Tab-separated table of C-alpha atoms and ligand atoms in Angstrom:
chain	number	residue	atom	x	y	z
U	29	MET	CA	-53.435	-30.389	-19.564
U	30	LYS	CA	-54.343	-30.029	-15.910
U	31	ILE	CA	-53.874	-26.256	-15.767
U	32	ARG	CA	-56.115	-24.872	-18.477
U	33	THR	CA	-57.691	-21.601	-17.459
U	34	LYS	CA	-56.376	-18.436	-15.860
U	35	GLU	CA	-58.180	-19.488	-12.681
U	36	ASP	CA	-56.467	-22.921	-12.718
U	37	TYR	CA	-53.122	-21.203	-13.148
U	38	ILE	CA	-53.679	-18.788	-10.263
U	39	LYS	CA	-54.935	-21.584	-8.007
U	40	SER	CA	-51.863	-23.694	-8.817
U	41	LEU	CA	-49.627	-20.781	-7.797
U	42	LYS	CA	-51.611	-20.192	-4.619
U	43	ASP	CA	-51.412	-23.856	-3.649
U	44	GLN	CA	-47.644	-23.961	-4.076
U	45	LYS	CA	-46.091	-22.040	-1.192
U	46	VAL	CA	-42.931	-20.324	-2.378
U	47	VAL	CA	-40.612	-18.213	-0.184
U	48	ILE	CA	-40.546	-14.760	-1.840
U	49	TYR	CA	-39.210	-11.497	-0.439
U	50	TYR	CA	-40.313	-8.101	-1.730
U	51	ASN	CA	-38.733	-4.934	-0.373
U	52	GLY	CA	-37.381	-6.791	2.653
U	53	GLU	CA	-40.635	-8.517	3.567
U	54	LEU	CA	-41.900	-12.064	3.113
U	55	VAL	CA	-44.893	-12.246	0.752
U	56	GLU	CA	-47.635	-14.407	2.210
U	57	ASP	CA	-49.732	-15.043	-0.893
U	58	ARG	CA	-48.000	-14.434	-4.213
U	59	THR	CA	-51.276	-14.425	-6.119
U	60	ALA	CA	-52.722	-11.562	-4.054
U	61	PHE	CA	-49.654	-9.339	-3.965
U	62	PRO	CA	-50.099	-6.143	-6.054
U	63	ALA	CA	-46.533	-6.074	-7.405
U	64	PHE	CA	-46.880	-9.606	-8.779
U	65	ILE	CA	-50.460	-9.512	-10.066
U	66	PRO	CA	-49.555	-7.799	-13.382
U	67	HIS	CA	-46.922	-10.475	-14.081
U	68	ILE	CA	-49.377	-13.234	-13.211
U	69	ASN	CA	-51.954	-11.645	-15.530
U	70	SER	CA	-49.412	-11.526	-18.369
U	71	ALA	CA	-48.322	-15.145	-18.014
U	72	ALA	CA	-51.974	-16.170	-17.591
U	73	LYS	CA	-52.537	-14.995	-21.182
U	74	THR	CA	-50.412	-17.951	-22.350
U	75	TYR	CA	-53.111	-20.177	-20.838
U	76	GLU	CA	-56.206	-18.087	-21.604
U	77	LEU	CA	-55.442	-17.403	-25.255
U	78	ALA	CA	-54.715	-21.086	-25.889
U	79	LEU	CA	-58.357	-21.876	-25.132
U	80	LEU	CA	-59.742	-19.673	-27.910
U	81	PRO	CA	-60.586	-21.667	-31.067
U	82	GLU	CA	-59.070	-18.981	-33.318
U	83	ASN	CA	-55.687	-19.431	-31.568
U	84	GLU	CA	-55.608	-23.207	-31.565
U	85	ASP	CA	-53.105	-23.422	-34.401
U	86	LEU	CA	-50.643	-21.001	-32.823
U	87	LEU	CA	-51.006	-21.659	-29.104
U	88	THR	CA	-51.441	-25.409	-29.009
U	89	ALA	CA	-49.532	-28.301	-30.570
U	90	THR	CA	-49.451	-32.089	-30.657
U	91	SER	CA	-46.830	-33.531	-28.340
U	92	ASN	CA	-44.181	-35.623	-30.097
U	93	VAL	CA	-43.737	-37.678	-26.918
U	94	THR	CA	-47.357	-38.431	-25.992
U	95	GLY	CA	-49.398	-37.579	-29.101
U	96	LYS	CA	-51.642	-35.436	-26.920
U	97	LYS	CA	-52.755	-31.853	-27.481
U	98	ILE	CA	-50.583	-29.534	-25.399
U	99	ASN	CA	-49.932	-25.843	-24.841
U	100	ARG	CA	-47.267	-24.702	-27.313
U	101	PHE	CA	-45.173	-23.352	-24.429
U	102	THR	CA	-44.440	-26.982	-23.468
U	103	HIS	CA	-43.853	-28.225	-27.022
U	104	ILE	CA	-40.626	-29.432	-28.647
U	105	HIS	CA	-40.347	-27.876	-32.118
U	106	GLN	CA	-40.882	-30.564	-34.753
U	107	SER	CA	-40.513	-28.466	-37.899
U	108	VAL	CA	-39.654	-25.070	-39.365
U	109	ASP	CA	-43.387	-24.403	-39.233
U	110	ASP	CA	-43.289	-24.869	-35.441
U	111	LEU	CA	-40.427	-22.367	-35.194
U	112	ILE	CA	-42.357	-19.795	-37.220
U	113	LYS	CA	-45.544	-20.375	-35.237
U	114	LYS	CA	-43.635	-19.735	-32.043
U	115	VAL	CA	-42.693	-16.233	-33.252
U	116	GLN	CA	-46.206	-15.501	-34.505
U	117	MET	CA	-47.600	-16.635	-31.159
U	118	LEU	CA	-45.270	-14.306	-29.249
U	119	ARG	CA	-46.315	-11.276	-31.267
U	120	LEU	CA	-49.966	-12.164	-30.795
U	121	ILE	CA	-49.643	-12.462	-27.000
U	122	ALA	CA	-47.611	-9.241	-26.790
U	123	HIS	CA	-50.536	-7.442	-28.419
U	124	GLU	CA	-52.701	-8.541	-25.490
U	125	THR	CA	-50.250	-7.787	-22.669
U	126	ALA	CA	-47.983	-5.001	-24.006
U	127	SER	CA	-45.366	-6.543	-21.749
U	128	CYS	CA	-43.208	-9.626	-21.286
U	129	PHE	CA	-45.310	-12.711	-20.560
U	130	GLN	CA	-42.318	-14.595	-19.190
U	131	ARG	CA	-43.128	-18.135	-20.183
U	132	CYS	CA	-40.732	-18.376	-23.153
U	133	VAL	CA	-37.597	-18.796	-21.062
U	134	GLY	CA	-38.646	-22.168	-19.662
U	135	PHE	CA	-39.958	-23.126	-23.111
U	136	ASP	CA	-36.528	-22.441	-24.604
U	137	ALA	CA	-34.801	-24.276	-21.748
U	138	MET	CA	-36.847	-27.393	-22.495
U	139	ASN	CA	-36.100	-27.275	-26.215
U	140	SER	CA	-32.379	-26.740	-25.720
U	141	LEU	CA	-32.263	-29.620	-23.222
U	142	TYR	CA	-34.174	-31.997	-25.466
U	143	MET	CA	-31.559	-31.540	-28.209
U	144	THR	CA	-28.525	-31.466	-25.953
U	145	THR	CA	-29.294	-34.373	-23.583
U	146	TYR	CA	-29.754	-36.532	-26.699
U	147	GLU	CA	-26.237	-35.718	-27.822
U	148	ILE	CA	-24.703	-36.069	-24.340
U	149	ASP	CA	-26.092	-39.611	-24.160
U	150	GLU	CA	-24.781	-40.430	-27.622
U	151	LYS	CA	-21.236	-39.552	-26.559
U	152	HIS	CA	-21.160	-40.469	-22.875
U	153	LYS	CA	-23.674	-43.362	-22.854
U	154	THR	CA	-25.628	-41.603	-20.110
U	155	LYS	CA	-29.415	-41.729	-19.670
U	156	TYR	CA	-30.248	-38.032	-19.526
U	157	PHE	CA	-32.468	-37.901	-22.615
U	158	GLU	CA	-34.751	-40.681	-21.397
U	159	ARG	CA	-34.994	-38.983	-18.006
U	160	PHE	CA	-35.664	-35.633	-19.595
U	161	VAL	CA	-38.455	-37.019	-21.791
U	162	GLU	CA	-40.163	-38.430	-18.679
U	163	TYR	CA	-39.894	-35.024	-17.035
U	164	LEU	CA	-41.179	-33.301	-20.193
U	165	LYS	CA	-44.275	-35.529	-20.227
U	166	LYS	CA	-45.071	-34.374	-16.693
U	167	ILE	CA	-44.642	-30.699	-17.610
U	168	GLN	CA	-46.878	-31.124	-20.662
U	169	GLU	CA	-49.486	-32.995	-18.641
U	170	GLU	CA	-49.548	-30.449	-15.805
U	171	ASN	CA	-49.055	-27.509	-18.209
U	172	PHE	CA	-46.534	-26.014	-15.793
U	173	MET	CA	-44.623	-22.778	-16.272
U	174	LEU	CA	-40.846	-23.110	-15.894
U	175	VAL	CA	-38.178	-20.544	-15.173
U	176	GLY	CA	-35.218	-20.901	-17.529
U	177	GLY	CA	-32.489	-20.572	-14.901
U	178	MET	CA	-29.330	-19.824	-16.779
U	179	THR	CA	-27.723	-16.621	-15.473
U	180	ASP	CA	-25.433	-16.995	-12.453
U	181	PRO	CA	-24.321	-13.987	-10.372
U	182	LYS	CA	-20.751	-14.593	-11.729
U	183	GLY	CA	-18.851	-12.436	-9.186
U	184	ASP	CA	-15.488	-11.445	-10.673
U	185	ARG	CA	-16.028	-11.817	-14.434
U	186	SER	CA	-12.290	-12.168	-15.072
U	187	LYS	CA	-12.234	-15.462	-13.145
U	188	ARG	CA	-13.570	-18.919	-13.935
U	189	PRO	CA	-16.215	-20.476	-11.639
U	190	SER	CA	-13.697	-22.611	-9.738
U	191	GLN	CA	-11.345	-19.612	-9.294
U	192	GLN	CA	-13.870	-17.321	-7.556
U	193	ALA	CA	-13.102	-16.239	-3.989
U	194	ASP	CA	-16.642	-17.331	-3.108
U	195	PRO	CA	-17.321	-20.668	-4.864
U	196	ASP	CA	-21.106	-20.172	-4.673
U	197	LEU	CA	-21.167	-17.290	-7.160
U	198	PHE	CA	-21.726	-19.908	-9.819
U	199	THR	CA	-24.343	-22.554	-9.012
U	200	ARG	CA	-22.704	-25.857	-8.185
U	201	VAL	CA	-23.124	-29.377	-6.854
U	202	VAL	CA	-21.871	-29.526	-3.270
U	203	GLU	CA	-22.730	-33.169	-2.615
U	204	LYS	CA	-23.525	-36.243	-4.683
U	205	ARG	CA	-25.635	-38.865	-2.963
U	206	LYS	CA	-27.046	-42.207	-3.958
U	207	ASP	CA	-30.512	-40.712	-4.357
U	208	GLY	CA	-29.575	-37.330	-5.838
U	209	ILE	CA	-27.457	-34.204	-5.582
U	210	VAL	CA	-27.284	-31.146	-3.344
U	211	VAL	CA	-27.087	-27.797	-5.150
U	212	ARG	CA	-25.887	-24.431	-3.847
U	213	GLY	CA	-25.676	-21.010	-5.504
U	214	ALA	CA	-28.094	-18.579	-7.096
U	215	LYS	CA	-29.667	-17.615	-10.396
U	216	ALA	CA	-29.953	-13.899	-11.074
U	217	HIS	CA	-32.418	-11.797	-13.140
U	218	GLN	CA	-34.890	-14.678	-13.361
U	219	THR	CA	-37.844	-13.672	-15.531
U	220	GLY	CA	-41.219	-14.919	-14.299
U	221	ALA	CA	-39.733	-16.568	-11.208
U	222	VAL	CA	-42.401	-15.416	-8.756
U	223	ASN	CA	-45.216	-16.805	-10.878
U	224	SER	CA	-43.718	-20.065	-12.113
U	225	HIS	CA	-43.915	-23.595	-10.761
U	226	GLU	CA	-40.359	-24.836	-11.247
U	227	ILE	CA	-36.911	-23.616	-12.206
U	228	MET	CA	-34.648	-25.444	-14.646
U	229	ILE	CA	-31.104	-24.558	-13.629
U	230	MET	CA	-28.478	-24.718	-16.375
U	231	PRO	CA	-24.801	-23.705	-16.615
U	232	THR	CA	-24.361	-20.020	-17.342
U	233	GLN	CA	-21.343	-20.403	-19.641
U	234	ALA	CA	-19.054	-22.973	-21.239
U	235	MET	CA	-17.181	-24.744	-18.444
U	236	GLY	CA	-13.577	-25.914	-18.539
U	237	GLU	CA	-11.545	-28.501	-16.685
U	238	GLY	CA	-11.866	-28.026	-12.957
U	239	ASP	CA	-15.405	-26.610	-13.328
U	240	GLU	CA	-17.174	-30.000	-13.361
U	241	ALA	CA	-19.223	-29.203	-10.245
U	242	TYR	CA	-20.679	-26.231	-12.137
U	243	ALA	CA	-21.770	-28.254	-15.186
U	244	ILE	CA	-25.186	-28.933	-13.761
U	245	VAL	CA	-28.728	-29.076	-15.169
U	246	ALA	CA	-31.579	-29.834	-12.790
U	247	ALA	CA	-35.308	-29.160	-12.436
U	248	ILE	CA	-36.275	-27.790	-9.031
U	249	PRO	CA	-39.808	-27.033	-7.830
U	250	LEU	CA	-39.873	-23.475	-6.496
U	251	ASP	CA	-41.301	-24.673	-3.189
U	252	ALA	CA	-38.354	-27.031	-2.597
U	253	LYS	CA	-36.567	-26.617	0.743
U	254	GLY	CA	-33.736	-24.099	0.475
U	255	VAL	CA	-35.196	-22.026	-2.401
U	256	THR	CA	-35.660	-18.287	-1.666
U	257	LEU	CA	-36.759	-15.645	-4.187
U	258	ILE	CA	-35.895	-11.954	-3.832
U	259	PHE	CA	-37.882	-9.771	-6.238
U	260	GLY	CA	-36.088	-7.051	-8.206
U	261	ARG	CA	-37.006	-3.398	-7.962
U	262	GLN	CA	-38.498	-1.956	-11.168
U	263	THR	CA	-39.087	1.526	-12.517
U	264	ASN	CA	-42.356	2.991	-11.176
U	265	ASP	CA	-43.008	-0.175	-9.196
U	266	GLU	CA	-45.006	1.563	-6.466
U	267	ARG	CA	-47.478	2.825	-9.046
U	268	LYS	CA	-48.706	-0.769	-9.328
U	269	PHE	CA	-49.949	-0.575	-5.754
U	270	GLU	CA	-52.240	2.320	-6.703
U	271	CYS	CA	-53.249	0.668	-9.977
U	272	GLY	CA	-54.519	3.906	-11.503
U	273	ILE	CA	-53.611	5.903	-14.616
U	274	ASP	CA	-50.056	6.500	-13.364
U	275	ALA	CA	-49.185	2.786	-13.643
U	276	GLY	CA	-49.583	3.004	-17.420
U	277	ASN	CA	-50.485	-0.647	-17.864
U	278	CYS	CA	-51.665	-1.685	-14.452
U	279	GLU	CA	-53.176	-4.975	-15.562
U	280	PHE	CA	-50.085	-6.458	-17.219
U	281	GLY	CA	-47.089	-4.438	-16.055
U	282	MET	CA	-44.203	-3.360	-18.272
U	283	VAL	CA	-41.605	-6.138	-18.187
U	284	GLY	CA	-41.188	-9.647	-16.793
U	285	GLY	CA	-41.060	-9.730	-12.991
U	286	GLU	CA	-37.427	-10.598	-12.341
U	287	ALA	CA	-36.090	-12.143	-9.151
U	288	LEU	CA	-32.882	-13.428	-7.610
U	289	VAL	CA	-33.372	-17.143	-6.936
U	290	VAL	CA	-31.193	-18.377	-4.080
U	291	LEU	CA	-30.498	-22.109	-3.821
U	292	GLU	CA	-29.243	-22.936	-0.347
U	293	ASP	CA	-28.285	-26.621	-0.294
U	294	VAL	CA	-31.284	-27.796	-2.292
U	295	PHE	CA	-31.667	-31.541	-2.715
U	296	VAL	CA	-32.548	-32.745	-6.233
U	297	PRO	CA	-33.332	-36.437	-6.910
U	298	TRP	CA	-31.474	-38.030	-9.835
U	299	GLU	CA	-34.602	-38.275	-11.989
U	300	ARG	CA	-34.563	-34.451	-12.114
U	301	VAL	CA	-30.876	-34.143	-13.049
U	302	PHE	CA	-30.120	-33.793	-16.784
U	303	MET	CA	-26.401	-32.978	-16.755
U	304	CYS	CA	-23.876	-33.504	-14.005
U	305	GLY	CA	-20.238	-32.852	-14.807
U	306	GLU	CA	-20.281	-33.090	-18.643
U	307	ILE	CA	-18.266	-29.904	-19.193
U	308	ASP	CA	-17.853	-30.722	-22.891
U	309	PHE	CA	-21.586	-30.065	-23.481
U	310	THR	CA	-21.959	-26.869	-21.474
U	311	GLY	CA	-20.977	-24.606	-24.389
U	312	MET	CA	-23.438	-26.340	-26.716
U	313	LEU	CA	-26.281	-26.036	-24.205
U	314	VAL	CA	-25.646	-22.350	-23.505
U	315	GLU	CA	-25.446	-21.552	-27.218
U	316	ARG	CA	-28.637	-23.441	-28.009
U	317	PHE	CA	-30.614	-21.906	-25.181
U	318	ALA	CA	-29.366	-18.432	-26.132
U	319	THR	CA	-30.246	-18.958	-29.810
U	320	LEU	CA	-33.738	-20.213	-28.972
U	321	HIS	CA	-34.381	-17.214	-26.731
U	322	ARG	CA	-32.822	-14.666	-29.083
U	323	GLN	CA	-35.082	-16.033	-31.824
U	324	ASN	CA	-38.042	-14.652	-29.859
U	325	TYR	CA	-37.238	-11.001	-29.553
U	326	GLY	CA	-38.596	-9.793	-32.879
U	327	GLY	CA	-41.851	-11.579	-31.966
U	328	CYS	CA	-42.463	-10.335	-28.437
U	329	LYS	CA	-40.695	-6.970	-28.695
U	330	GLY	CA	-42.124	-6.493	-32.176
U	331	GLY	CA	-45.579	-6.984	-30.643
U	332	VAL	CA	-44.845	-4.665	-27.722
U	333	SER	CA	-43.525	-2.090	-30.207
U	334	ASP	CA	-46.842	-2.245	-32.061
U	335	ILE	CA	-48.516	-0.973	-28.872
U	336	VAL	CA	-45.911	1.798	-28.478
U	337	ILE	CA	-46.539	2.852	-32.079
U	338	GLY	CA	-50.309	2.846	-31.582
U	339	ALA	CA	-49.965	4.837	-28.350
U	340	SER	CA	-47.635	7.340	-30.040
U	341	ALA	CA	-50.156	7.895	-32.828
U	342	LEU	CA	-52.936	8.364	-30.265
U	343	ALA	CA	-50.827	10.816	-28.238
U	344	ALA	CA	-50.302	12.820	-31.433
U	345	GLN	CA	-53.984	12.648	-32.309
U	346	TYR	CA	-55.003	13.831	-28.824
U	347	GLN	CA	-52.786	16.879	-29.084
U	348	GLY	CA	-53.666	17.675	-32.694
U	349	THR	CA	-50.318	16.835	-34.322
U	350	LEU	CA	-51.163	13.558	-36.057
U	351	ASP	CA	-51.462	15.148	-39.484
U	352	ALA	CA	-48.145	16.980	-39.287
U	353	SER	CA	-45.792	15.545	-41.899
U	354	HIS	CA	-42.854	15.076	-39.503
U	355	ILE	CA	-45.076	13.093	-37.103
U	356	LYS	CA	-46.290	10.870	-39.932
U	357	ASP	CA	-42.694	10.339	-40.959
U	358	LYS	CA	-41.660	9.352	-37.424
U	359	LEU	CA	-44.543	6.888	-37.177
U	360	VAL	CA	-43.519	5.355	-40.502
U	361	GLU	CA	-39.981	4.982	-39.173
U	362	MET	CA	-41.318	3.216	-36.095
U	363	LEU	CA	-43.412	0.860	-38.244
U	364	HIS	CA	-40.337	0.099	-40.321
U	365	LEU	CA	-38.275	-0.715	-37.220
U	366	ALA	CA	-40.917	-3.009	-35.710
U	367	GLU	CA	-41.337	-4.980	-38.940
U	368	THR	CA	-37.556	-5.181	-39.350
U	369	VAL	CA	-37.094	-6.919	-36.005
U	370	TYR	CA	-40.072	-9.176	-36.635
U	371	SER	CA	-38.634	-10.238	-39.987
U	372	GLY	CA	-35.404	-11.192	-38.208
U	373	SER	CA	-37.287	-13.600	-35.963
U	374	ILE	CA	-39.174	-15.057	-38.921
U	375	ALA	CA	-35.956	-15.394	-40.938
U	376	CYS	CA	-33.997	-17.307	-38.280
U	377	SER	CA	-37.001	-19.590	-37.852
U	378	ALA	CA	-37.437	-20.160	-41.598
U	379	MET	CA	-33.752	-21.068	-41.854
U	380	GLY	CA	-34.025	-23.501	-38.924
U	381	SER	CA	-32.801	-27.069	-39.155
U	382	LYS	CA	-33.271	-30.483	-37.601
U	383	THR	CA	-30.963	-31.551	-34.771
U	384	LYS	CA	-29.927	-35.157	-34.105
U	385	SER	CA	-32.742	-35.479	-31.552
U	386	GLY	CA	-35.317	-34.605	-34.238
U	387	ALA	CA	-36.114	-31.247	-32.616
U	388	TYR	CA	-35.800	-28.136	-34.785
U	389	TYR	CA	-33.402	-25.308	-34.074
U	390	PRO	CA	-33.367	-21.740	-35.498
U	391	ASP	CA	-30.424	-20.440	-37.486
U	392	PRO	CA	-28.057	-19.250	-34.730
U	393	LEU	CA	-26.389	-16.403	-36.618
U	394	LEU	CA	-29.711	-14.891	-37.688
U	395	ALA	CA	-31.204	-15.375	-34.199
U	396	ASN	CA	-28.289	-13.516	-32.647
U	397	CYS	CA	-28.648	-10.785	-35.248
U	398	THR	CA	-32.347	-10.456	-34.333
U	399	LYS	CA	-31.627	-9.957	-30.643
U	400	HIS	CA	-28.735	-7.621	-31.385
U	401	ASN	CA	-31.063	-5.435	-33.455
U	402	ILE	CA	-33.478	-5.298	-30.515
U	403	THR	CA	-30.789	-3.820	-28.264
U	404	ARG	CA	-30.769	-0.816	-30.630
U	405	VAL	CA	-34.192	-0.687	-32.224
U	406	ILE	CA	-36.197	-0.552	-28.986
U	407	TYR	CA	-34.179	2.514	-27.975
U	408	ASP	CA	-34.873	4.090	-31.363
U	409	ILE	CA	-38.580	3.319	-31.151
U	410	SER	CA	-38.676	4.722	-27.612
U	411	ARG	CA	-36.768	7.838	-28.691
U	412	LEU	CA	-39.310	8.455	-31.441
U	413	ALA	CA	-42.167	7.839	-28.993
U	414	HIS	CA	-40.677	10.462	-26.666
U	415	ASP	CA	-40.249	12.840	-29.580
U	416	ILE	CA	-43.876	12.440	-30.667
U	417	GLY	CA	-45.363	12.257	-27.148
U	418	GLY	CA	-43.732	15.463	-25.976
U	419	GLY	CA	-42.438	16.782	-22.663
U	420	ILE	CA	-45.776	16.040	-20.992
U	421	MET	CA	-44.518	12.476	-20.544
U	422	ALA	CA	-41.985	13.749	-18.015
U	423	THR	CA	-44.043	16.445	-16.288
U	424	LEU	CA	-47.672	15.273	-16.191
U	425	PRO	CA	-49.304	15.664	-12.725
U	426	PHE	CA	-50.490	12.657	-10.748
U	427	ASP	CA	-53.702	10.727	-11.337
U	428	LYS	CA	-54.735	11.904	-7.847
U	429	ASP	CA	-54.294	15.544	-8.915
U	430	LEU	CA	-56.793	14.958	-11.700
U	431	ARG	CA	-59.222	13.606	-9.101
U	432	SER	CA	-58.506	16.287	-6.474
U	433	PRO	CA	-61.530	18.379	-5.454
U	434	VAL	CA	-59.210	21.394	-5.302
U	435	VAL	CA	-56.721	21.208	-8.218
U	436	GLY	CA	-58.546	18.654	-10.382
U	437	LYS	CA	-60.249	21.406	-12.383
U	438	TYR	CA	-56.869	22.927	-13.295
U	439	VAL	CA	-55.385	19.604	-14.425
U	440	LYS	CA	-58.500	18.932	-16.480
U	441	LYS	CA	-58.415	22.382	-18.074
U	442	TYR	CA	-54.702	22.808	-18.736
U	443	MET	CA	-53.738	19.248	-19.650
U	444	LYS	CA	-56.469	19.014	-22.262
U	445	GLY	CA	-55.607	18.551	-25.917
U	446	VAL	CA	-58.074	18.535	-28.821
U	447	GLU	CA	-61.823	18.949	-28.447
U	448	GLY	CA	-63.743	15.730	-27.983
U	449	VAL	CA	-60.981	13.901	-26.099
U	450	SER	CA	-61.066	14.067	-22.323
U	451	THR	CA	-58.016	14.991	-20.293
U	452	GLU	CA	-58.234	11.608	-18.588
U	453	THR	CA	-58.012	9.791	-21.930
U	454	ARG	CA	-55.000	11.846	-22.935
U	455	MET	CA	-53.327	11.147	-19.588
U	456	LYS	CA	-53.884	7.398	-19.965
U	457	ILE	CA	-52.020	7.320	-23.274
U	458	VAL	CA	-49.215	9.567	-22.059
U	459	ARG	CA	-48.693	7.332	-19.023
U	460	LEU	CA	-48.800	4.163	-21.109
U	461	LEU	CA	-46.076	5.574	-23.342
U	462	GLU	CA	-44.016	6.804	-20.418
U	463	ASN	CA	-44.065	3.435	-18.698
U	464	MET	CA	-43.384	1.396	-21.831
U	465	THR	CA	-40.412	3.404	-23.064
U	466	GLY	CA	-38.160	3.967	-20.067
U	467	GLY	CA	-36.216	2.430	-17.232
U	468	THR	CA	-36.586	-1.292	-16.682
U	469	ALA	CA	-38.305	-1.880	-20.041
U	470	LEU	CA	-35.307	-0.576	-21.992
U	471	VAL	CA	-32.693	-2.342	-19.874
U	472	GLU	CA	-34.554	-5.621	-20.386
U	473	SER	CA	-34.373	-5.135	-24.164
U	474	MET	CA	-30.645	-4.550	-23.870
U	475	HIS	CA	-29.703	-7.417	-21.559
U	476	GLY	CA	-32.553	-9.949	-21.734
U	477	ALA	CA	-31.400	-13.122	-23.566
U	478	GLY	CA	-27.817	-11.903	-23.195
U	479	SER	CA	-25.975	-8.613	-23.509
U	480	PRO	CA	-25.086	-7.230	-26.966
U	481	GLN	CA	-21.484	-8.344	-26.521
U	482	SER	CA	-22.581	-11.974	-26.275
U	483	GLN	CA	-24.241	-11.598	-29.675
U	484	ARG	CA	-21.149	-9.949	-31.145
U	485	ILE	CA	-19.080	-12.937	-30.030
U	486	MET	CA	-21.426	-15.100	-32.090
U	487	TYR	CA	-20.803	-12.920	-35.167
U	488	GLN	CA	-17.085	-13.507	-34.707
U	489	ARG	CA	-17.649	-17.252	-34.445
U	490	LEU	CA	-20.346	-17.783	-37.077
U	491	GLY	CA	-19.878	-14.798	-39.397
U	492	LYS	CA	-17.418	-16.622	-41.737
U	493	LEU	CA	-15.052	-13.669	-41.991
U	494	GLY	CA	-12.314	-15.848	-43.577
U	495	GLN	CA	-14.686	-16.975	-46.312
U	496	LYS	CA	-15.675	-13.381	-46.991
U	497	MET	CA	-12.010	-12.386	-47.320
U	498	LYS	CA	-11.528	-15.199	-49.836
U	499	MET	CA	-14.528	-14.040	-51.860
U	500	ALA	CA	-13.185	-10.489	-51.932
U	501	LYS	CA	-9.781	-11.743	-53.086
U	502	LYS	CA	-11.383	-13.721	-55.887
U	503	ILE	CA	-13.309	-10.702	-57.133
U	504	ALA	CA	-10.200	-8.504	-56.896
U	505	LYS	CA	-8.213	-11.227	-58.706
U	506	ILE	CA	-5.635	-11.635	-55.942
U	507	ASP	CA	-3.857	-14.998	-56.115
U	508	GLU	CA	-1.519	-14.946	-53.126
N	619	SF4	FE1	-40.804	-14.128	-23.750
N	619	SF4	FE2	-39.992	-11.835	-24.756
N	619	SF4	FE3	-40.410	-12.040	-22.162
N	619	SF4	FE4	-38.300	-13.252	-23.235
N	619	SF4	S1	-38.660	-11.021	-23.157
N	619	SF4	S2	-39.752	-14.164	-21.781
N	619	SF4	S3	-39.130	-13.838	-25.235
N	619	SF4	S4	-41.955	-12.224	-23.762
N	620	FE	FE1	-36.546	-11.352	-21.707
């Protein structure tokens, strides 16, 4: 592993010059830019924590392609145990960051491609798997962070890719050459894009006849010619520039730093192309990637929820309400919700199975159920946090007011809770809760890894409704 420490990771990002725009301006050095530093710090935990002996079992693995010790974020799952360890690892890292650490998307892209390229080759006699394994070895060796580039802008959702008025609204191949392909389009909402090394572009949906140019998988370094990143605006983003109490969690941020990744006629050599026109495998790839990412949410969001629960209890303690029975009851409800989503992630992992490639895959129905629960449970946990935290979360004065030589004494006096806890301490917890339970953080829980409707479609497909009707008929003794 070439990149081992946080410092190695930051240096690797600094050395790779990527074109990134923030608020209309080009960012010169992505590693020194205040809006990106929290996201870099979060992803850096996937490197830092892997070096601690007590985390070796969860954060490292033995590569099935080289036999070498690697970071688990570059590993191909070889067993149910690997699937379970993935979830445990995510909860552990979330406890350190209290935010998205972004590296799972590329991890899931690699696993879904390992399984799917194997099966494409089996049917079409192509050489994608072999190529992909070579690429995987490089990623494991370098210990790179990948963006899992699935979501296209999609334009008019009622139309197929090839029917769009603007053909670039789905990423496509515009030219095939002897030495490679030329790609044009964009990937939207890309988690961790500004602090990754490469993007793995994949089709955003199952493609039909006529959409062959859109059935494309390719690995593109983020400094390749024609790649431009435009960072997304987040709730309270300017507070990161001050990096005081108001930011809530200034060191790690609140969610993954998402960006629009524009691909303007980017050349990709054939050795980095892992699907090109095989429309019959696009559905399988999308479903596998989605399942592998939906598997995660009870791990990472369960871990983030643990911090929200702890902060809620502290907020109650600091205002003298912790012993009230209704507060205790609300905290118990929050604990129940966090463990419920975590058990979903563990369950879909425990029920995982081996694919033809040898890689292990979580149970898709249970993984979709896990993510679907997140789209509701995080709102419930946040609602309870708001209930416990009180109106102060919406009306608390600024950090600078607390430090003002004129009004500071009033903030200190009137924002104080119980004896023995400073106003500053109380403000820190209130701000942490505020920032973790609103705006971008909630929307990410709703739409990250796919909107709730995409999970409901999977219930329709995998929920065996017909079989359930038959079982009911048998019990009711209906013969017809
Ligand atoms: Fe990983 Fe969770 Fe962030 Fe997705 S939302 S990248 S699973 S931490
Ligand atoms: Fe996400």
